[in-house]
Coordinates of C-alpha atoms and ligand atoms in Angstrom, one line a residue:
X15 CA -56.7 51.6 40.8
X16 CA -56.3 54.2 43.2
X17 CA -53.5 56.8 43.0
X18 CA -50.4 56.5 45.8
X19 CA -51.4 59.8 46.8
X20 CA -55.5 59.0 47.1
X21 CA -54.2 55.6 49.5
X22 CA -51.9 57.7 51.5
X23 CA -54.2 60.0 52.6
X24 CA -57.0 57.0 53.0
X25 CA -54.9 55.2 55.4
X26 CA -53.8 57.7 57.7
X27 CA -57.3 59.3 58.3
X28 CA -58.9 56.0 58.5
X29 CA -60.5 55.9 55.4
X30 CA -58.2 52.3 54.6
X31 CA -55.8 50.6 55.9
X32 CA -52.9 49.5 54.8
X33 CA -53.5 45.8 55.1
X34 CA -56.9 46.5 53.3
X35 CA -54.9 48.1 50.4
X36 CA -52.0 45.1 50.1
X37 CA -54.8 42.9 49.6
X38 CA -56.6 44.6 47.1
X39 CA -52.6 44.6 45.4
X40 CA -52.2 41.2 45.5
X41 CA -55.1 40.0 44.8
X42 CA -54.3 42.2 40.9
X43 CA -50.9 40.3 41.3
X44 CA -52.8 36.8 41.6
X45 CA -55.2 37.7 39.1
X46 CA -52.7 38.1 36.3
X47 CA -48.8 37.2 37.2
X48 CA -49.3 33.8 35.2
X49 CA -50.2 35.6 32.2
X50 CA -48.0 38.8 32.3
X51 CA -44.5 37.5 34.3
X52 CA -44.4 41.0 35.8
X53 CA -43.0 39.6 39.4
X54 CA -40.2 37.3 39.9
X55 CA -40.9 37.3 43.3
X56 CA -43.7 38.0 45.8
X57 CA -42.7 38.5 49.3
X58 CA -46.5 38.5 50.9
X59 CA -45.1 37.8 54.6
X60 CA -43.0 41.0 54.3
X61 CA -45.6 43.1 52.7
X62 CA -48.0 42.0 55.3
X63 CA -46.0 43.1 58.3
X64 CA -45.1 46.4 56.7
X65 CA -48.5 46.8 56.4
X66 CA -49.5 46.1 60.0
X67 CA -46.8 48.4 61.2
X68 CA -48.6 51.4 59.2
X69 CA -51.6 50.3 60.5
X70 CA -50.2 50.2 63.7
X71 CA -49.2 53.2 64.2
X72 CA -52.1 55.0 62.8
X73 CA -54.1 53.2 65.3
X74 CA -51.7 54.5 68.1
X75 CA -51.7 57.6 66.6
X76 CA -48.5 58.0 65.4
X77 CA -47.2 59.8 62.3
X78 CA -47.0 57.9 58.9
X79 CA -45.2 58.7 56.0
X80 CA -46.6 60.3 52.6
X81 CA -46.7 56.8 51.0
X82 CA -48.3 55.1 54.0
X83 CA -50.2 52.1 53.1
X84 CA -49.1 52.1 49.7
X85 CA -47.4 49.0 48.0
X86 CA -44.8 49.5 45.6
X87 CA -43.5 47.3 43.0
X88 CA -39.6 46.9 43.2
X89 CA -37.0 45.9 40.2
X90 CA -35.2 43.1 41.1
X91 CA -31.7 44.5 40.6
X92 CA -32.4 46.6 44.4
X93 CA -31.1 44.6 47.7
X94 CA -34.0 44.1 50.3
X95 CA -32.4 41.8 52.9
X96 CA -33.6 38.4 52.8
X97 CA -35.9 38.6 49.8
X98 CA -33.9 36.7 46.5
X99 CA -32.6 39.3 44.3
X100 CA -31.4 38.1 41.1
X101 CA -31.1 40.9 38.2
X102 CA -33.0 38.3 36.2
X103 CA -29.9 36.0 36.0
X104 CA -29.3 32.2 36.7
X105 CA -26.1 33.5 38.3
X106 CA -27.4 35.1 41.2
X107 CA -30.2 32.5 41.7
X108 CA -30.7 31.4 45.0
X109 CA -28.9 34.8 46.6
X110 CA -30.6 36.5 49.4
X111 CA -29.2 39.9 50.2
X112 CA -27.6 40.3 53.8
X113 CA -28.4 44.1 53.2
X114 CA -31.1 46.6 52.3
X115 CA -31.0 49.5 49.2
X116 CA -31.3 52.8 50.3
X117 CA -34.4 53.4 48.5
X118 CA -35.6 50.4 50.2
X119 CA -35.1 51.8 53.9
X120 CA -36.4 55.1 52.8
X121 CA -39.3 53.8 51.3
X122 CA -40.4 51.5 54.6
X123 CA -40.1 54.7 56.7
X124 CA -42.1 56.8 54.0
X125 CA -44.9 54.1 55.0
X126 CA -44.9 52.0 51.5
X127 CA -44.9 48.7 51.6
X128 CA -42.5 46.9 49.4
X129 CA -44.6 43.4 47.8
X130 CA -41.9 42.3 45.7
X131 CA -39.1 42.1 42.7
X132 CA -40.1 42.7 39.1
X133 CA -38.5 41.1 36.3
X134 CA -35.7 42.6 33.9
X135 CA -33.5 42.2 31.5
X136 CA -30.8 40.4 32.6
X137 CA -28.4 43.0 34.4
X138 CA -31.0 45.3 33.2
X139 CA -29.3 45.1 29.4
X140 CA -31.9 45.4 27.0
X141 CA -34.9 47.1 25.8
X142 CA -37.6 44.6 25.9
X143 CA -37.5 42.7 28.8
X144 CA -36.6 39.7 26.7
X145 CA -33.1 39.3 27.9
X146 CA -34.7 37.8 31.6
X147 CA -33.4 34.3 32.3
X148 CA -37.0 33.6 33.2
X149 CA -39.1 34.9 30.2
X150 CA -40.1 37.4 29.1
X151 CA -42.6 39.6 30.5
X152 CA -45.7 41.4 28.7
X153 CA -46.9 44.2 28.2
X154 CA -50.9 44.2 29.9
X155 CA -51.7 46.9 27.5
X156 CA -51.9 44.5 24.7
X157 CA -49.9 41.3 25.6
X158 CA -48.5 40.0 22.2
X159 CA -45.8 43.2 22.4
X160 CA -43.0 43.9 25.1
X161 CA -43.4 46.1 27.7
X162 CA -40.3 47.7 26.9
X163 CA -37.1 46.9 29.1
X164 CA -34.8 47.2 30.9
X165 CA -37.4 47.8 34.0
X166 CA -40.5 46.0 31.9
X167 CA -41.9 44.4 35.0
X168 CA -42.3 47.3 37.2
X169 CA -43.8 49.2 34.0
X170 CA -46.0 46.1 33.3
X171 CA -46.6 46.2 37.2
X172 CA -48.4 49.7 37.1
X173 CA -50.0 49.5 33.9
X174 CA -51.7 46.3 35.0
X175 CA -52.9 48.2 38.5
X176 CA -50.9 45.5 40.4
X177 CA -49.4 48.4 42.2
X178 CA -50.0 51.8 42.0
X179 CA -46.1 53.5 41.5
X180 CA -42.7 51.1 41.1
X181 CA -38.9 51.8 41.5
X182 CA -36.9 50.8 38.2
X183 CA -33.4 52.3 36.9
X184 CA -32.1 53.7 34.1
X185 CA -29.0 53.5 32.9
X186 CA -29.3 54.4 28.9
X187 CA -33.6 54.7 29.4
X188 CA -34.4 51.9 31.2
X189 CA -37.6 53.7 33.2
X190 CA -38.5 56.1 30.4
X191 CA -38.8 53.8 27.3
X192 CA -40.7 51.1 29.3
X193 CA -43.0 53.8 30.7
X194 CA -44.0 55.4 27.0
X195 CA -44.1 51.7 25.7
X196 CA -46.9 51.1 28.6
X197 CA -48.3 54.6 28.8
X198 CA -46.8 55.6 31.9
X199 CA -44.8 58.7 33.6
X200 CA -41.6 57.2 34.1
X201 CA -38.6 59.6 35.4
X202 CA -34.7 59.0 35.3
X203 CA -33.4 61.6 38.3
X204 CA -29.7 63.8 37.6
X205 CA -27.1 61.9 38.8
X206 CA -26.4 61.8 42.5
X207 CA -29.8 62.3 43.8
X208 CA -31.2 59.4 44.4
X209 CA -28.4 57.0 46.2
X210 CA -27.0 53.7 44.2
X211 CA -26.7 52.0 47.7
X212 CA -28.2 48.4 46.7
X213 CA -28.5 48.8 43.6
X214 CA -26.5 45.7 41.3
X215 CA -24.6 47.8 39.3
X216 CA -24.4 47.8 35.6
X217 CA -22.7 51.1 34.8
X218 CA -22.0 52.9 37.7
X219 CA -21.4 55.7 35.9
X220 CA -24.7 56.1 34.3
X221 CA -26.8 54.1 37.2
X222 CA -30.3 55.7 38.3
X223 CA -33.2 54.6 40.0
X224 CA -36.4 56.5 39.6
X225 CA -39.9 56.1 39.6
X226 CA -42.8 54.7 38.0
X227 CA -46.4 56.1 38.4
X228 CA -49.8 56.8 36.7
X229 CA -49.5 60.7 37.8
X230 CA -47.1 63.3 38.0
X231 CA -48.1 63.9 41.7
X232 CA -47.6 59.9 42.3
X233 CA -43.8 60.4 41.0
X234 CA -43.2 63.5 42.7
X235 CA -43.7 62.1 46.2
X236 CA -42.5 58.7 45.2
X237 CA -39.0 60.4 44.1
X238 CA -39.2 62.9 47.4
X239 CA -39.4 59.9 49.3
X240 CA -36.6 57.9 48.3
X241 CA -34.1 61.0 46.9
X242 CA -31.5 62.8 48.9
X243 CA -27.9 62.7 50.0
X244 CA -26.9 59.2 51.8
X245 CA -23.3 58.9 53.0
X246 CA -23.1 55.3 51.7
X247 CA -23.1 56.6 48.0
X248 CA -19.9 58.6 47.8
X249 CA -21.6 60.2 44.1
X250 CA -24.5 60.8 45.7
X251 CA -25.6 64.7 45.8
X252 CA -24.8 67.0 49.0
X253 CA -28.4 68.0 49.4
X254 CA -31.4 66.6 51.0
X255 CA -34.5 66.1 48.6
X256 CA -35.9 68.7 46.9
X257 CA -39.2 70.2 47.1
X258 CA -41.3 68.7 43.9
X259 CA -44.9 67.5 44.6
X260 CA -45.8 70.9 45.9
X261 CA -44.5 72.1 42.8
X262 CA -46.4 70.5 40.2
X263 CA -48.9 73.1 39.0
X264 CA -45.9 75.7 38.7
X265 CA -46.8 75.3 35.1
X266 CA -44.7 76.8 31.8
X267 CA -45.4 80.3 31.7
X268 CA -42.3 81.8 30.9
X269 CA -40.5 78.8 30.5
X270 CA -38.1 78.4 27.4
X271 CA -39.0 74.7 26.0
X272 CA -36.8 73.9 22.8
X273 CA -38.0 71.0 20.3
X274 CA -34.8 69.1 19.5
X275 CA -34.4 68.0 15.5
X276 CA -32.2 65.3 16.8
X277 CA -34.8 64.2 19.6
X278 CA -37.1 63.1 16.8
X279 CA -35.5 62.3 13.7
X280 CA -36.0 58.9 12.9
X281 CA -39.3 58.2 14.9
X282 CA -42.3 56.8 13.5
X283 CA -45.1 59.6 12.4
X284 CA -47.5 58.9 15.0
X285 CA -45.0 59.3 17.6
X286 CA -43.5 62.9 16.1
X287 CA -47.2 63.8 15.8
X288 CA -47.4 63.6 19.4
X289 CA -44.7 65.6 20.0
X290 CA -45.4 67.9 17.9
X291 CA -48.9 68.5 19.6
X292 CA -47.0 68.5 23.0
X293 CA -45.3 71.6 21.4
X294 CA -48.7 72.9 21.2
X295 CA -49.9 72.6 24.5
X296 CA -46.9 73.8 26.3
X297 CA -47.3 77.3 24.1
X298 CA -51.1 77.7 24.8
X299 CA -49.7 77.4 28.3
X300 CA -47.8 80.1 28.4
X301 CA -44.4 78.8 27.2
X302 CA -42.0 80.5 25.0
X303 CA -41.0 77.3 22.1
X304 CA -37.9 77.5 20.3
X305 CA -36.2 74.8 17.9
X306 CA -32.6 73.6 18.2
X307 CA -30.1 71.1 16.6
X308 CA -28.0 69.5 18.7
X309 CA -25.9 67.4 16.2
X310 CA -23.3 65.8 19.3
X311 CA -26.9 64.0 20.2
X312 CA -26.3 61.8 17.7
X313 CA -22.9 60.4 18.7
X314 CA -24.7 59.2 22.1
X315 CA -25.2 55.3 21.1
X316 CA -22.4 54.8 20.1
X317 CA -20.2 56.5 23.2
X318 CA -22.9 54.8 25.0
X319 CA -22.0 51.2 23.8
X320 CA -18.5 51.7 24.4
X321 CA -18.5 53.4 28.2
X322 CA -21.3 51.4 29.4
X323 CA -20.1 47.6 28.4
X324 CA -16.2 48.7 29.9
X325 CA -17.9 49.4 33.1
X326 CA -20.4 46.4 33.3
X327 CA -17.2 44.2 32.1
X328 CA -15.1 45.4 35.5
X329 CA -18.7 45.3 37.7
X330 CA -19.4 41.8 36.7
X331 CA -16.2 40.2 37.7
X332 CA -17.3 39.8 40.9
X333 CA -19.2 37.1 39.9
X334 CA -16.9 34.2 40.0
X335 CA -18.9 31.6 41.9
X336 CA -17.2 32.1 44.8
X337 CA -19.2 34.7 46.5
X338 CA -22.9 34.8 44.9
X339 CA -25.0 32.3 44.2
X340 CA -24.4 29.7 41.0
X341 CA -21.0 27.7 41.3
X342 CA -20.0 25.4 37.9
X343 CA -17.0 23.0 39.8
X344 CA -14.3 22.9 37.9
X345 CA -11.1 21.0 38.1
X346 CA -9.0 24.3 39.6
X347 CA -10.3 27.8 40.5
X348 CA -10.3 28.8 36.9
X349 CA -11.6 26.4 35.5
X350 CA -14.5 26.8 38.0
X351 CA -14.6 30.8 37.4
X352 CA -15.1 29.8 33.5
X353 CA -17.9 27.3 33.9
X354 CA -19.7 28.9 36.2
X355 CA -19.6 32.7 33.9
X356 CA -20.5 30.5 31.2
X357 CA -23.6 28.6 32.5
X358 CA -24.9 31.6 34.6
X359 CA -24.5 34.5 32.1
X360 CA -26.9 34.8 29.0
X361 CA -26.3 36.2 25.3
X362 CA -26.8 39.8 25.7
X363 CA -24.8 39.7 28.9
X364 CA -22.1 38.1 27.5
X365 CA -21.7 40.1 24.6
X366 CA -21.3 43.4 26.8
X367 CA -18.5 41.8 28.6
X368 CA -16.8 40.8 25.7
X369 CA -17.2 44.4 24.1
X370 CA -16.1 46.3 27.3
X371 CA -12.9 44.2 27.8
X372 CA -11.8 44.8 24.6
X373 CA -12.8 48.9 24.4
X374 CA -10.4 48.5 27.9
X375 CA -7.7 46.3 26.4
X376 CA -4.6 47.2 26.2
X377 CA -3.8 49.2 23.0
X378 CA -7.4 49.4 22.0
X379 CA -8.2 51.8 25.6
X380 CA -7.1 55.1 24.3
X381 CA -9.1 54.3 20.5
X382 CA -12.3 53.2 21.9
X383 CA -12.6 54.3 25.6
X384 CA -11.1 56.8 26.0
X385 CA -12.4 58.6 22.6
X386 CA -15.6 57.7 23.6
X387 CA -15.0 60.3 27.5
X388 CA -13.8 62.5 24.5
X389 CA -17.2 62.2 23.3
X390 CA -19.1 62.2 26.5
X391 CA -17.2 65.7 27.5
X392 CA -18.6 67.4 24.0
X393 CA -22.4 66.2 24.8
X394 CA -22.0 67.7 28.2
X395 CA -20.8 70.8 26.7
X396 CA -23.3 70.7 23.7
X397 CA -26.1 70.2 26.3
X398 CA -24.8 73.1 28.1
X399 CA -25.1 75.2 25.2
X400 CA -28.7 74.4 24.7
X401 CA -29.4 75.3 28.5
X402 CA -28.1 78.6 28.0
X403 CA -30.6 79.2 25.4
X404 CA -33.7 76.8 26.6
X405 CA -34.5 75.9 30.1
X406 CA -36.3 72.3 29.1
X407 CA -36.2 70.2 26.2
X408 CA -38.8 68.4 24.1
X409 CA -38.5 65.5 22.0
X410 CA -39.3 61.7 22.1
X411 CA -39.2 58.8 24.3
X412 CA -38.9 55.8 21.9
X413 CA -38.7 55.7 18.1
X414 CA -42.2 53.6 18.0
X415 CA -44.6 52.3 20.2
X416 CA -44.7 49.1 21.9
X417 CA -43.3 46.1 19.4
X418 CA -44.2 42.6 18.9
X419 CA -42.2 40.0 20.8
X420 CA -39.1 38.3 18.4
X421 CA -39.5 41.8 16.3
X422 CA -35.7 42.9 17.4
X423 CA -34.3 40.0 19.3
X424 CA -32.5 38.4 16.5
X425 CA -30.8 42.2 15.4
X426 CA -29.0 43.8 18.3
X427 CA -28.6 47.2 17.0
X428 CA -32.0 47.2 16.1
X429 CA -32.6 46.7 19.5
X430 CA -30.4 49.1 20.6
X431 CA -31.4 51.8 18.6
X432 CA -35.0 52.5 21.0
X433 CA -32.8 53.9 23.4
X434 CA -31.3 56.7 21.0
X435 CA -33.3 59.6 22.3
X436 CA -32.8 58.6 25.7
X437 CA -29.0 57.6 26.1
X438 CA -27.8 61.2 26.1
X439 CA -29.3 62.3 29.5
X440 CA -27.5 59.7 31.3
X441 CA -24.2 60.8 29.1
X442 CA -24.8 63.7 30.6
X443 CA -26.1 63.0 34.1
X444 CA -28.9 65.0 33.8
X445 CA -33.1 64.5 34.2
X446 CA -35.5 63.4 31.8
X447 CA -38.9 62.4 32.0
X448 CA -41.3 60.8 29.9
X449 CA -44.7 61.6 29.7
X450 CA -47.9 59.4 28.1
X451 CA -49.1 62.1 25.3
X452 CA -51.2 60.5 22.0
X453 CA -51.5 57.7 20.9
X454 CA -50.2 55.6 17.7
X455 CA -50.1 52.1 15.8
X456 CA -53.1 50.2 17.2
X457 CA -53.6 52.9 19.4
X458 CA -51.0 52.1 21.9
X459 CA -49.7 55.0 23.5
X460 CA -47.2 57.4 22.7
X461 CA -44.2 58.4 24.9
X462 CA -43.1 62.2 25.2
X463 CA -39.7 63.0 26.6
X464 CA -38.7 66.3 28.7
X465 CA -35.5 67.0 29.7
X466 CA -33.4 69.6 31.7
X467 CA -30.0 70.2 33.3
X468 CA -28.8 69.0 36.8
X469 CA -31.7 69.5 39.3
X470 CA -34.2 70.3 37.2
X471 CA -36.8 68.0 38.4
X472 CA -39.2 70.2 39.8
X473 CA -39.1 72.3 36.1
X474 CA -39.8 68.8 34.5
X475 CA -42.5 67.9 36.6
X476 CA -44.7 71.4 35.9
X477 CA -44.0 70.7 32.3
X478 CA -45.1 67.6 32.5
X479 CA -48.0 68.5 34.7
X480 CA -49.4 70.6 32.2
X481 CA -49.3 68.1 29.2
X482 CA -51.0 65.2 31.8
X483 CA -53.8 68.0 32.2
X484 CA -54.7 68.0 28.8
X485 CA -54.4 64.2 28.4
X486 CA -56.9 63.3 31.3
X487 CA -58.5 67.0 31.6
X488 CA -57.9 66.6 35.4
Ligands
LIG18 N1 -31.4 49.5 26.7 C1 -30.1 50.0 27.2 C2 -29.1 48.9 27.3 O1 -29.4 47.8 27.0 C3 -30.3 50.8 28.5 C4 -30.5 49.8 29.6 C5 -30.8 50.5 30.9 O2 -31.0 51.7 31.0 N2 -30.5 49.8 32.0 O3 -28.0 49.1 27.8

């Protein structure tokens, strides 16, 4: 499939059209949504009028956006008015948003054209895609293994050449473990700079959304197109969107890139072999490589598992059957509240309310919640440390490469345990990315994570830049 950036610039000098382009989308959507489950929903009549309204106004001769013409794939945790949104749970079945996302407005006036809602985990909790109330979906690189989760169906979305880039979030890793599980770049912004507007939250405290694409340059003007201070997200950053897709051959010379002990221990071989190479390249690129430990790293899943289930607990209240979608009656209002949060909410779900409203209980808060901010405070502060002494860090993505389906479902901490390199960016509210580098069991690919402080984006992207150069020689 074509890059974003190849069908931007063929639909606005005539090259394509944008209609020309949705079609060749859907038809990859037709061709293999049966088999995969990648889209929940497919909203043709409102991909087909975005795409006559680019073509439109090329044909007038208007201006277009940098993604004009090109469809994106959207997780189905972002409100786009009038299309059903349901985070992949029976309990919002049936709701239609009265309102758009942010990153939905700002990608319709970039030109893209939205074709529909990718399947999650449920509430986006999970690291396989498993948790969806309707199935699971697979990953097209080899379909008897997950695509990875939370975002698994805009992952699976890309790597399948349904649609050339996709929006997921990423809360503890949600983009980038799904993107090195399906060999994609897959970025989780600093906190702040893309708005939360729309987005279901999980924990709101953690809550990105970021891009998937094939290419750095595909993520780079994906994320300039949808970053950027908006006045409905009181967290969001002061600052319009930075500068990054013209920044992407920056390269490393110079640069400081420390390989983190902690970012690796416990990965497979194959997977530390990639990084290790990684290491490699950035130095024959001109990069000064150092080593660190960063022992408060460790301490990240389990602050994690405490901060991010109390904040899910008090967002998911809201859903009471009163005001979104499923309603259990019941004989009184409670009784009704009960039924309905227990017919509508799966396992997983469940058992993160459970944990965050007891981490919040009354003489339990100060031993679990609040030790775990005490927690959240040192990693800051350790991460600072490190940025004094490195500008980036290396490490990986996931512990292994895409698993078989069943492998961790019936072990939660097994499960949780692929997000252990991942969680401490969004502990810190900092950016990551992951890069496709190597390749390991069964020659699935390998994921290789970057990360740097606040802002850091455009750093990130050169980095990355230069390892994608010597994985595709182009
Ligand atoms: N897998 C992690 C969890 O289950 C992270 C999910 C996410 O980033 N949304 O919470």
């Amino acid at each position: 499939m074509k890059t974003a950036e190849q069908i931007a610039l063929d639909v606005r000098s005539g090259a394509s059209t944008a209609q020309r382009e949705l079609d060749a989308s859907l038809a990859a959507i037709h061709a293999r949504n049966d088999e995969l489950n990648v889209f929940l929903y497919v909203d043709e009549d409102g991909a087909r009028a975005a795409a006559k309204d680019v073509d439109d106004k090329v044909a007038r001769g208007e201006s277009v956006g940098p993604l004009a013409g090109v469809p994106v794939a959207i997780k189905d945790n972002m409100c786009q008015v009038g299309v059903p949104t349901t985070c992949s749970s029976r309990i919002l079945e049936g709701w239609r948003p009265p309102y758009s996302a942010t990153v939905i407005t700002r990608l319709l006036a970039a030109g893209a054209v939205p074709v529909g809602k990718t399947n999650l985990d449920e509430f986006a909790m999970g690291s396989s895609t498993e948790n969806s109330a309707f199935g699971p979906t697979r990953n097209p690189l080899d379909p008897s293994r997950v695509p990875g989760g939370s975002s698994g169906g805009s992952a699976a979305a890309v790597a399948a050449d349904m649609t050339p880039i996709a929006l997921g979030s990423d809360t503890g890793g949600s983009i980038r473990q799904p993107a090195a599980l399906c060999g994609l770049i897959g970025v989780k912004p600093s906190y702040g700079l893309v708005s939360r507007y729309g987005l279901i939250a999980f924990a709101s405290s953690l809550d990105q959304i970021g891009p998937f694409s094939k290419t750095v340059t595909d993520a780079a003007i994906l994320l300039e197109a949808i970053a950027g201070h908006d006045p409905m997200d009181s967290t969001s950053l002061p600052e319009p969107a930075p500068m990054l897709s013209a920044h992407v051959n920056d390269g490393v010379v110079g640069k400081r890139i420390a390989l983190v002990r902690e970012l690796i221990d416990g990965a497979d071989p194959d997977v530390v072999a990639s990084v290790t190479r990684a290491v490699e390249v950035l130095k024959d690129a001109g990069a000064t490589i150092l080593e660190l430990s960063i022992p408060e790293l460790q301490l990240g899943l389990s602050a994690y598992y405490l901060i991010a289930p109390a904040e899910a607990s008090s967002n998911l209240a809201r859903y009471d059957g009163v005001r979104f979608g499923l309603r259990v009656d019941g004989e009184d209002v409670e009784a009704m509240n009960t039924a309905t949060r227990t017919a509508g909410f799966g396992a997983e779900v469940k058992r993160r309310i459970m944990l965050g409203t007891y981490a919040l209980s009354a003489g339990y808060f100060d031993a679990y919640y609040g030790q775990a901010l005490k927690v959240r405070t040192q990693m800051i502060d350790a991460f600072k440390r490190a940025y004094a002494q490195a500008d980036l860090l290396i490490g990986a993505t996931a512990p292994s490469v895409a698993f078989p389906f069943g492998s961790k479902t019936s072990n939660p901490m097994a499960m949780y345990l692929s997000d252990v390199f991942t969680i401490p960016t969004n502990l810190a509210g900092e950016a990551a990315i992951s890069v496709p580098f190597g390749a390991g069991e069964a020659g699935l690919p390998t994921g290789v994570q970057l990360l740097g402080p606040g802002r850091s984006e455009a750093q990130l992207f050169a980095a990355a830049r230069v390892l994608e150069r010597e994985e595709r020689g182009s």
